[in-house]
Short mmCIF file of C-alpha atoms and ligand atoms in Angstrom, two decimals:
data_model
loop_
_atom_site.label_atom_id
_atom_site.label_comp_id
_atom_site.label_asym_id
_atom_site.label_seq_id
_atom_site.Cartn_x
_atom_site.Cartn_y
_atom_site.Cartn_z
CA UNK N 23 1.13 -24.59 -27.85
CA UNK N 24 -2.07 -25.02 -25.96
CA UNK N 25 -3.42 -28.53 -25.57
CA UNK N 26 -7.55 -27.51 -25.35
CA UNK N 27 -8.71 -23.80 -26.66
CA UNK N 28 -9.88 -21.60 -23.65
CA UNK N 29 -13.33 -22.11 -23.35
CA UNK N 30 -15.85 -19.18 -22.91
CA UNK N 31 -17.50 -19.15 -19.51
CA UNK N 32 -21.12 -20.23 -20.07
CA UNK N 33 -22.27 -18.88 -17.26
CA UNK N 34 -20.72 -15.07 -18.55
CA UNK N 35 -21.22 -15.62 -22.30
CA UNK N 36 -24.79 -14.10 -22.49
CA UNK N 37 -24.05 -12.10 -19.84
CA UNK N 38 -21.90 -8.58 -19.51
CA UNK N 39 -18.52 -8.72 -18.31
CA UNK N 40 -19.72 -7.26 -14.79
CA UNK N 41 -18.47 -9.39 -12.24
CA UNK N 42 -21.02 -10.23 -9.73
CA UNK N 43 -20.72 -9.45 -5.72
CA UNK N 44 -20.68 -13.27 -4.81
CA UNK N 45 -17.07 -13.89 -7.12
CA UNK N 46 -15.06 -10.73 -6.79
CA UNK N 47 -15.60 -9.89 -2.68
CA UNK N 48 -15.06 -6.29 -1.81
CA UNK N 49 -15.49 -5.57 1.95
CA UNK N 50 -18.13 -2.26 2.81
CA UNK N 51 -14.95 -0.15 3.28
CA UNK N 52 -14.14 -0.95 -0.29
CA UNK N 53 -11.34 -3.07 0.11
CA UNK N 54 -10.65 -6.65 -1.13
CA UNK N 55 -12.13 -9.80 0.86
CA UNK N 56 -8.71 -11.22 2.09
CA UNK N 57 -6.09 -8.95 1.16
CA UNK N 58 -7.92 -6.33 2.93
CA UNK N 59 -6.30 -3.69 0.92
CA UNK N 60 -7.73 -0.96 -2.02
CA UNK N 61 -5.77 -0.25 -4.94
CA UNK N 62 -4.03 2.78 -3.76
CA UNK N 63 -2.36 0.59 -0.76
CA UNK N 64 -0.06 -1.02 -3.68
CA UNK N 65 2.91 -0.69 -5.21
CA UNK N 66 3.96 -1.90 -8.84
CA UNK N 67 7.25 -3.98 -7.43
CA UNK N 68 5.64 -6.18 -5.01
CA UNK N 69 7.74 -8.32 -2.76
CA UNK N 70 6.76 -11.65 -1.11
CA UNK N 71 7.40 -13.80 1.71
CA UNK N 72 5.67 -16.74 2.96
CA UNK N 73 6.11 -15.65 6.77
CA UNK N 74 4.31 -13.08 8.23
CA UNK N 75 7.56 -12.34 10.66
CA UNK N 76 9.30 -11.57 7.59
CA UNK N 77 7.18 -8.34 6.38
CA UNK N 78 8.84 -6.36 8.71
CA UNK N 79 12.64 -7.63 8.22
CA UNK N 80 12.07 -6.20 4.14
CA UNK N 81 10.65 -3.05 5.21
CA UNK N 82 13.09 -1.87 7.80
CA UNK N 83 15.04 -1.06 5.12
CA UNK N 84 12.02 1.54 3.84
CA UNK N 85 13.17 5.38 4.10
CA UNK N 86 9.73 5.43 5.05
CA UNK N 87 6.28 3.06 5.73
CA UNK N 88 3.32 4.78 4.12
CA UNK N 89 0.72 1.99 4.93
CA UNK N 90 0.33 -1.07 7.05
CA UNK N 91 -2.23 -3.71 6.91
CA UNK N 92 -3.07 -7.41 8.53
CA UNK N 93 -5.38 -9.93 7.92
CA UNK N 94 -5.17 -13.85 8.67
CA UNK N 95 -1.60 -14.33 6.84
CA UNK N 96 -1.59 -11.42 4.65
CA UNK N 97 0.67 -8.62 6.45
CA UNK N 98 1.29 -5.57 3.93
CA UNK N 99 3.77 -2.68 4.56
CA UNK N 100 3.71 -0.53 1.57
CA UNK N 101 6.74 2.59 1.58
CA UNK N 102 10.34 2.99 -0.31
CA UNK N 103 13.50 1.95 -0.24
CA UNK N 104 15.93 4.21 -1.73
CA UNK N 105 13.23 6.48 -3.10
CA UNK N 106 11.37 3.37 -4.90
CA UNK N 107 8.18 2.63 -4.00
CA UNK N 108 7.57 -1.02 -2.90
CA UNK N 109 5.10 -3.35 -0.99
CA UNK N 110 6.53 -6.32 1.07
CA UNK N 111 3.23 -8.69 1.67
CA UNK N 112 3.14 -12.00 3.55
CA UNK N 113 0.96 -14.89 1.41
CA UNK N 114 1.54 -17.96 4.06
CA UNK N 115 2.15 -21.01 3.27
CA UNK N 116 1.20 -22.90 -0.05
CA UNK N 117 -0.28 -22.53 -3.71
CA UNK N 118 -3.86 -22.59 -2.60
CA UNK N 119 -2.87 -19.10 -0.50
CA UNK N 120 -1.18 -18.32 -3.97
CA UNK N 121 -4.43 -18.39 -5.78
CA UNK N 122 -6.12 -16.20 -3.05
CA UNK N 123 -3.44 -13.58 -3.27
CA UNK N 124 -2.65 -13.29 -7.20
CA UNK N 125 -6.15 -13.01 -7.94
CA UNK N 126 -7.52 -10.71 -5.32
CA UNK N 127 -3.26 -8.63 -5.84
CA UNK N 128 -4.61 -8.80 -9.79
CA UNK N 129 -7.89 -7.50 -9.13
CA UNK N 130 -6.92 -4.46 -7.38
CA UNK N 131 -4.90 -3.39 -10.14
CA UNK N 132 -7.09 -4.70 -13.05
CA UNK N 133 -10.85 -4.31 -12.00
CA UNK N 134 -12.37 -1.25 -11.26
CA UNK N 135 -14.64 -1.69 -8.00
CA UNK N 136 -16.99 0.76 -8.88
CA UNK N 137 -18.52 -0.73 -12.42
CA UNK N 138 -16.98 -4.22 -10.95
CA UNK N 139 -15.74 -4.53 -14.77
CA UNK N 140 -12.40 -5.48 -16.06
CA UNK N 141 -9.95 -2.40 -17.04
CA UNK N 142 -9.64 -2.00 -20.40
CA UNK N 143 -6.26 -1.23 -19.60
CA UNK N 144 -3.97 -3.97 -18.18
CA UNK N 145 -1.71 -3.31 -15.59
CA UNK N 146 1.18 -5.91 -15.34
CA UNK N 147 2.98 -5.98 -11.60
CA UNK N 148 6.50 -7.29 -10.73
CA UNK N 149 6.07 -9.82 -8.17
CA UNK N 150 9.09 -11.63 -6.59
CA UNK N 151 9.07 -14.31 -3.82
CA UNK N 152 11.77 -14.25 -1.45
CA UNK N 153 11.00 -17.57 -0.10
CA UNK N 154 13.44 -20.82 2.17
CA UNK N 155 13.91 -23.82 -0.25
CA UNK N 156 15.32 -27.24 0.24
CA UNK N 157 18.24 -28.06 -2.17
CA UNK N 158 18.26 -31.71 -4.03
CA UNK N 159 21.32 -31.16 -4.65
CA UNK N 160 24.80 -32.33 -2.68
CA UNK N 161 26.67 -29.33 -5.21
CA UNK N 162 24.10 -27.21 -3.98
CA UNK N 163 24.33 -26.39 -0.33
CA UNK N 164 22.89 -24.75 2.61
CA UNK N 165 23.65 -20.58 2.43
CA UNK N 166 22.59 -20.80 -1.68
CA UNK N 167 20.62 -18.28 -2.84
CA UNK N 168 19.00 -19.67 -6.13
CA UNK N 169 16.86 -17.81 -8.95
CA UNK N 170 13.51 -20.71 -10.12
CA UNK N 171 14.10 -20.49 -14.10
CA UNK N 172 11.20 -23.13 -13.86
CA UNK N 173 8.22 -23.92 -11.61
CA UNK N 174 7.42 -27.02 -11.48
CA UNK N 175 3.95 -28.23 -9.55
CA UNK N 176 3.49 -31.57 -7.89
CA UNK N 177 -0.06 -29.94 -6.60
CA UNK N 178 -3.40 -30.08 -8.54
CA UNK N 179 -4.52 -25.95 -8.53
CA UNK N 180 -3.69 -25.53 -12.48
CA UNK N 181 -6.32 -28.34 -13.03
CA UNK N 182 -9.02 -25.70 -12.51
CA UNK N 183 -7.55 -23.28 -14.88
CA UNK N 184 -7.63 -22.95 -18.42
CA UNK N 185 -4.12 -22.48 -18.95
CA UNK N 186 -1.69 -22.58 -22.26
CA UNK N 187 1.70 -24.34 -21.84
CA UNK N 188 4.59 -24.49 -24.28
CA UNK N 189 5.35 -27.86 -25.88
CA UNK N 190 8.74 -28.26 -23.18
CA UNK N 191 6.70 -27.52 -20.21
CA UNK N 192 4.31 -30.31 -21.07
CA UNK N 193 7.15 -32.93 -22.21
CA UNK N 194 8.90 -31.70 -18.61
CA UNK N 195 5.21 -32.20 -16.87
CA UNK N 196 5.15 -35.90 -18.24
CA UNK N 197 8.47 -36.91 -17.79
CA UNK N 198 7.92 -36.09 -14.55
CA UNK N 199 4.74 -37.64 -14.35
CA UNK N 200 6.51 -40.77 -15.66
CA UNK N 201 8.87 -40.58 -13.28
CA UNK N 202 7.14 -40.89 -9.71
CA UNK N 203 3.82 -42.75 -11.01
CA UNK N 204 1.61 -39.71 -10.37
CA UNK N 205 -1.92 -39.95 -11.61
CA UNK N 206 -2.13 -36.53 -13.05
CA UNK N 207 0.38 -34.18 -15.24
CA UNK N 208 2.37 -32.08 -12.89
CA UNK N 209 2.32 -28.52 -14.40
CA UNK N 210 5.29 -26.79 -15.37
CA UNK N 211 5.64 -22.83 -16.07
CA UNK N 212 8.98 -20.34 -16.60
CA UNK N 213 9.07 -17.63 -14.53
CA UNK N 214 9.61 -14.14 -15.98
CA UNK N 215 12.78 -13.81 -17.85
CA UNK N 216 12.81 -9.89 -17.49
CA UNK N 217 12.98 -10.25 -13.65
CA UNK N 218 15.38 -13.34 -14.02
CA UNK N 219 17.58 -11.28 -16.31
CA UNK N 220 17.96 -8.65 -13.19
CA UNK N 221 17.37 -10.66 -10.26
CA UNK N 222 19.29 -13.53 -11.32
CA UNK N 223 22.56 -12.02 -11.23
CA UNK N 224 25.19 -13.44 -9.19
CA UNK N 225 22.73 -16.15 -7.85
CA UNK N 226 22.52 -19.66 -8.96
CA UNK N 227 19.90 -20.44 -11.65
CA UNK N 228 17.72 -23.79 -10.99
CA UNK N 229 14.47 -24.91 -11.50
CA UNK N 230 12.22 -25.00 -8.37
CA UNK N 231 9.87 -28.13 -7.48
CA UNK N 232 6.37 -26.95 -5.96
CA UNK N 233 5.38 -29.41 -3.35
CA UNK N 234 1.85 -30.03 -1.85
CA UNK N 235 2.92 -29.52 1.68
CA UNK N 236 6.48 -29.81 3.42
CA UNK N 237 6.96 -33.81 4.63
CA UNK N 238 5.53 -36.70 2.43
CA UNK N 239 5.53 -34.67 -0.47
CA UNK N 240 9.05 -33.67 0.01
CA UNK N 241 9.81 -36.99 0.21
CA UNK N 242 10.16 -36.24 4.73
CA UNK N 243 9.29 -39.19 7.08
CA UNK N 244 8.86 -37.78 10.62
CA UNK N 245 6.36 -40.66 11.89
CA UNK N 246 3.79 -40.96 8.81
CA UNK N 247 5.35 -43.07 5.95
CA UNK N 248 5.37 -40.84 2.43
CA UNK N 249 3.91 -42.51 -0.76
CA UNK N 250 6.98 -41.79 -2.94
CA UNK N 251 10.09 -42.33 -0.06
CA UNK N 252 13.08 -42.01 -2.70
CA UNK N 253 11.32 -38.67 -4.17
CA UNK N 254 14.48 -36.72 -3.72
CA UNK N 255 16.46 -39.36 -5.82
CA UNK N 256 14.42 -39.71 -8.51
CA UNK N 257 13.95 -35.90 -9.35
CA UNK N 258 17.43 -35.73 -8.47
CA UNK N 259 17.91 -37.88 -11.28
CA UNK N 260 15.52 -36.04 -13.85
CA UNK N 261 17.95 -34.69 -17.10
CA UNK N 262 15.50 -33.70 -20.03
CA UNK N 263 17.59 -32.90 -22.45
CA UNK N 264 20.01 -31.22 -19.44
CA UNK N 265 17.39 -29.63 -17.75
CA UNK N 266 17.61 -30.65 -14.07
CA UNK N 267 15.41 -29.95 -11.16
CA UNK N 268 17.61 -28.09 -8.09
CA UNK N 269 14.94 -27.49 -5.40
CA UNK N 270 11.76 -28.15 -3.34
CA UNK N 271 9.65 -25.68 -1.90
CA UNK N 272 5.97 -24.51 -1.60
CA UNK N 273 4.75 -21.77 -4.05
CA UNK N 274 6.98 -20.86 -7.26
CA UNK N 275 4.60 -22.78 -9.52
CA UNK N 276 1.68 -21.79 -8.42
CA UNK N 277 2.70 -18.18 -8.43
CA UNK N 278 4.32 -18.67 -12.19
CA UNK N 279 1.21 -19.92 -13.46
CA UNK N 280 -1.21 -17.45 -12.19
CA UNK N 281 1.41 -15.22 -13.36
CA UNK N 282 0.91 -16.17 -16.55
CA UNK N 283 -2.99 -16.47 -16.39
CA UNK N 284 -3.09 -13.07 -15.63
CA UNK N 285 -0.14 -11.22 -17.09
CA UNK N 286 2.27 -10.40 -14.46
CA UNK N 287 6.06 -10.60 -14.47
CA UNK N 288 6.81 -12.84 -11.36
CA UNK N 289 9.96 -14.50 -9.87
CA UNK N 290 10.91 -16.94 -7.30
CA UNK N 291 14.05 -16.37 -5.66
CA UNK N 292 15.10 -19.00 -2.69
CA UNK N 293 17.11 -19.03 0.15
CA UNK N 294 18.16 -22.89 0.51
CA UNK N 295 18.51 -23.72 4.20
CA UNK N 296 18.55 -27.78 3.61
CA UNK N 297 20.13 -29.97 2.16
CA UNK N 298 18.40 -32.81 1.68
CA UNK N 299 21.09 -34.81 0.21
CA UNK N 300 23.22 -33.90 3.07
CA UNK N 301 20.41 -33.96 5.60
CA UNK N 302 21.99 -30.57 7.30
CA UNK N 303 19.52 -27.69 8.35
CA UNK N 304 21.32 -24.35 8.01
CA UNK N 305 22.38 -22.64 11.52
CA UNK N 306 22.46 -19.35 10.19
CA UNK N 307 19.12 -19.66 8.37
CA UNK N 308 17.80 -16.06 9.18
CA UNK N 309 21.16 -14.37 7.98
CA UNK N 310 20.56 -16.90 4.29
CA UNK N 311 16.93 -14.98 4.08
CA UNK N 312 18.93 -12.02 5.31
CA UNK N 313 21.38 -11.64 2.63
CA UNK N 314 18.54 -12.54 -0.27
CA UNK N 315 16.36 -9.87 0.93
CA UNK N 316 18.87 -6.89 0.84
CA UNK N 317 20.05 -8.65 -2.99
CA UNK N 318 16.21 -7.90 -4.18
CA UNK N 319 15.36 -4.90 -2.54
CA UNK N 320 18.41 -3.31 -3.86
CA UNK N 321 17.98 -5.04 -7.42
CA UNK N 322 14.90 -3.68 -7.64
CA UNK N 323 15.41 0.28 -6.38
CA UNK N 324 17.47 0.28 -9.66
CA UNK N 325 15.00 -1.64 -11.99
C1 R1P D 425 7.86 -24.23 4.58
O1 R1P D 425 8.70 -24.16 5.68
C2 R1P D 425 7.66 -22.87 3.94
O2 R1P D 425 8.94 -22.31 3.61
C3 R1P D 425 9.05 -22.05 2.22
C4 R1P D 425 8.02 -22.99 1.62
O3 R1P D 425 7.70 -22.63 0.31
C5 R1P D 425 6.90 -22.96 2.61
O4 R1P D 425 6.09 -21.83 2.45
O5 R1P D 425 8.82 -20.70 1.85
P1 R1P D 425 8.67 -19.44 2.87
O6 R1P D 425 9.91 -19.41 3.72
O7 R1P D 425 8.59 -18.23 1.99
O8 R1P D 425 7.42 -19.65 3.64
N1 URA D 426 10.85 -24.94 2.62
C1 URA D 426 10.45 -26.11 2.07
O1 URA D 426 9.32 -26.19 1.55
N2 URA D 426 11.28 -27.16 2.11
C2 URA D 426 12.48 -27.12 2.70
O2 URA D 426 13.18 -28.13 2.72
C3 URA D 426 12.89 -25.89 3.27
C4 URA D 426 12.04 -24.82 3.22
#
């Protein structure tokens, strides 16, 4: 159930649908503003990592590379592995990248850049993050590789969208709320169940805490003192009606709810290489991102 109906855009309503040159950027060589890509450049199974580094340890598994691109964070290779065409693309680090790169990956696949007017067709893309994640969890160590069920998001990006959530993800967003004395409703949003039904199997299952940034929000004290210190134990401690929060990270519920905004199946998968519980840091962290890369690509040459 949505909370407020989605409002009409006043500024569009006696207007056409044509979206104007200052709000959908395309560059004079007809690609998009940041992305720097056209729509031919992409694949339908899009893979993501936060690190630019890692674009190129998913595609040297391609048979072949048919395109390369790079701007600021966003690195593209675009080929196929084991005949099935995929793109590996690098977002950096956070939801407000997230936004950037879900709308503009959207657009190329849902706007046509020569009218500048929505398809009348949609398009719906398979997007899955193959992200590092810190575990909350003493039973859930370092060398996990964990499926997000749920995103939840401790940042503020879905309070500038109109967006519907079911009656659970808005108990979930209060309890939560509740819990750490925040003054706004975290958001939370499931993740595609198609791609959790594949992707899923034989990894754990959890439900995946957003964070605004990597220390104080995740609860870290290096030298500056966070808000919430005992963050970890109190979402630690979180059982809605058994449903427990496993992990902290950066993206997952940014890139679930702009999933859902604009229609595209989209999973977060994580390799955990702390243990914040345990306070270890994974030695072998690059073989953990390792092994959860070759799991999706090969998941999804079949799918
Ligand atoms: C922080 O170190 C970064 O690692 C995680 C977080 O979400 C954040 O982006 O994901 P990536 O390894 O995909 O970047
Ligand atoms: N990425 C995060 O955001 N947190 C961690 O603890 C590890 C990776």
């Amino acid at each position: 159930s949505s909370e407020k109906p989605i409002q009409a855009n006043p500024k569009r309503s006696n207007m056409s649908n044509r979206i104007p040159e200052s709000e959908l950027i395309i560059n004079p060589d007809g690609s998009i503003y940041h992305l720097n890509l056209k729509p031919e450049h992409l694949a339908s199974t899009i893979i993501t990592v936060g690190d630019p580094d890692r674009v190129g340890k998913v595609s040297q598994y391609f048979d072949e590379i048919e395109f390369t691109m790079s701007k600021r964070e966003f690195v593209t290779h675009t080929g196929r592995f084991q005949g099935k065409r995929m793109t590996v693309m690098s977002t950096g680090m956070g939801t407000d990248n997230i936004e950037i790169f879900m709308t503009e990956l959207d657009a190329l696949v849902n706007v046509d850049f020569e009218t500048r007017f929505p398809k009348t067709k949609h398009t719906a893309l398979n997007i899955i993050r193959v992200g590092t994640s810190g575990s909350m969890r003493r039973e859930i160590p370092t060398g996990s590789l964990l499926a997000s069920a749920y995103g939840i998001g401790l940042d503020t990006l879905m309070t500038f969208y109109q967006t519907t959530y079911s009656q659970s993800e808005i108990n979930l967003g209060e309890a939560i709320q509740k819990l750490l004395g925040l003054p706004f409703r975290p958001y939370c949003v499931q993740g595609s169940q198609k791609l959790l039904k594949v992707l899923g199997e034989g990894l754990l299952i959890g439900n995946t805490v957003t964070c605004p940034g990597f220390f104080g929000p995740q609860g870290r004290e290096v030298r500056a003192k966070p808000a919430i210190p005992d963050i970890i134990e109190k979402l630690g401690s979180l059982d809605v009606e058994g449903f427990k929060l496993t992990n902290f990270e950066m993206e997952t519920a940014g890139y679930y709810a702009m999933g859902r905004l604009l229609g595209h199946e989209v999973l977060s998968l994580n390799a955990i290489v702390a243990n914040r519980i345990t306070h270890e840091f994974a030695k072998d962290a690059d073989d953990i991102v390792e092994h959860l890369i070759q799991h999706t690509i090969k998941k999804m040459a079949d799918y």
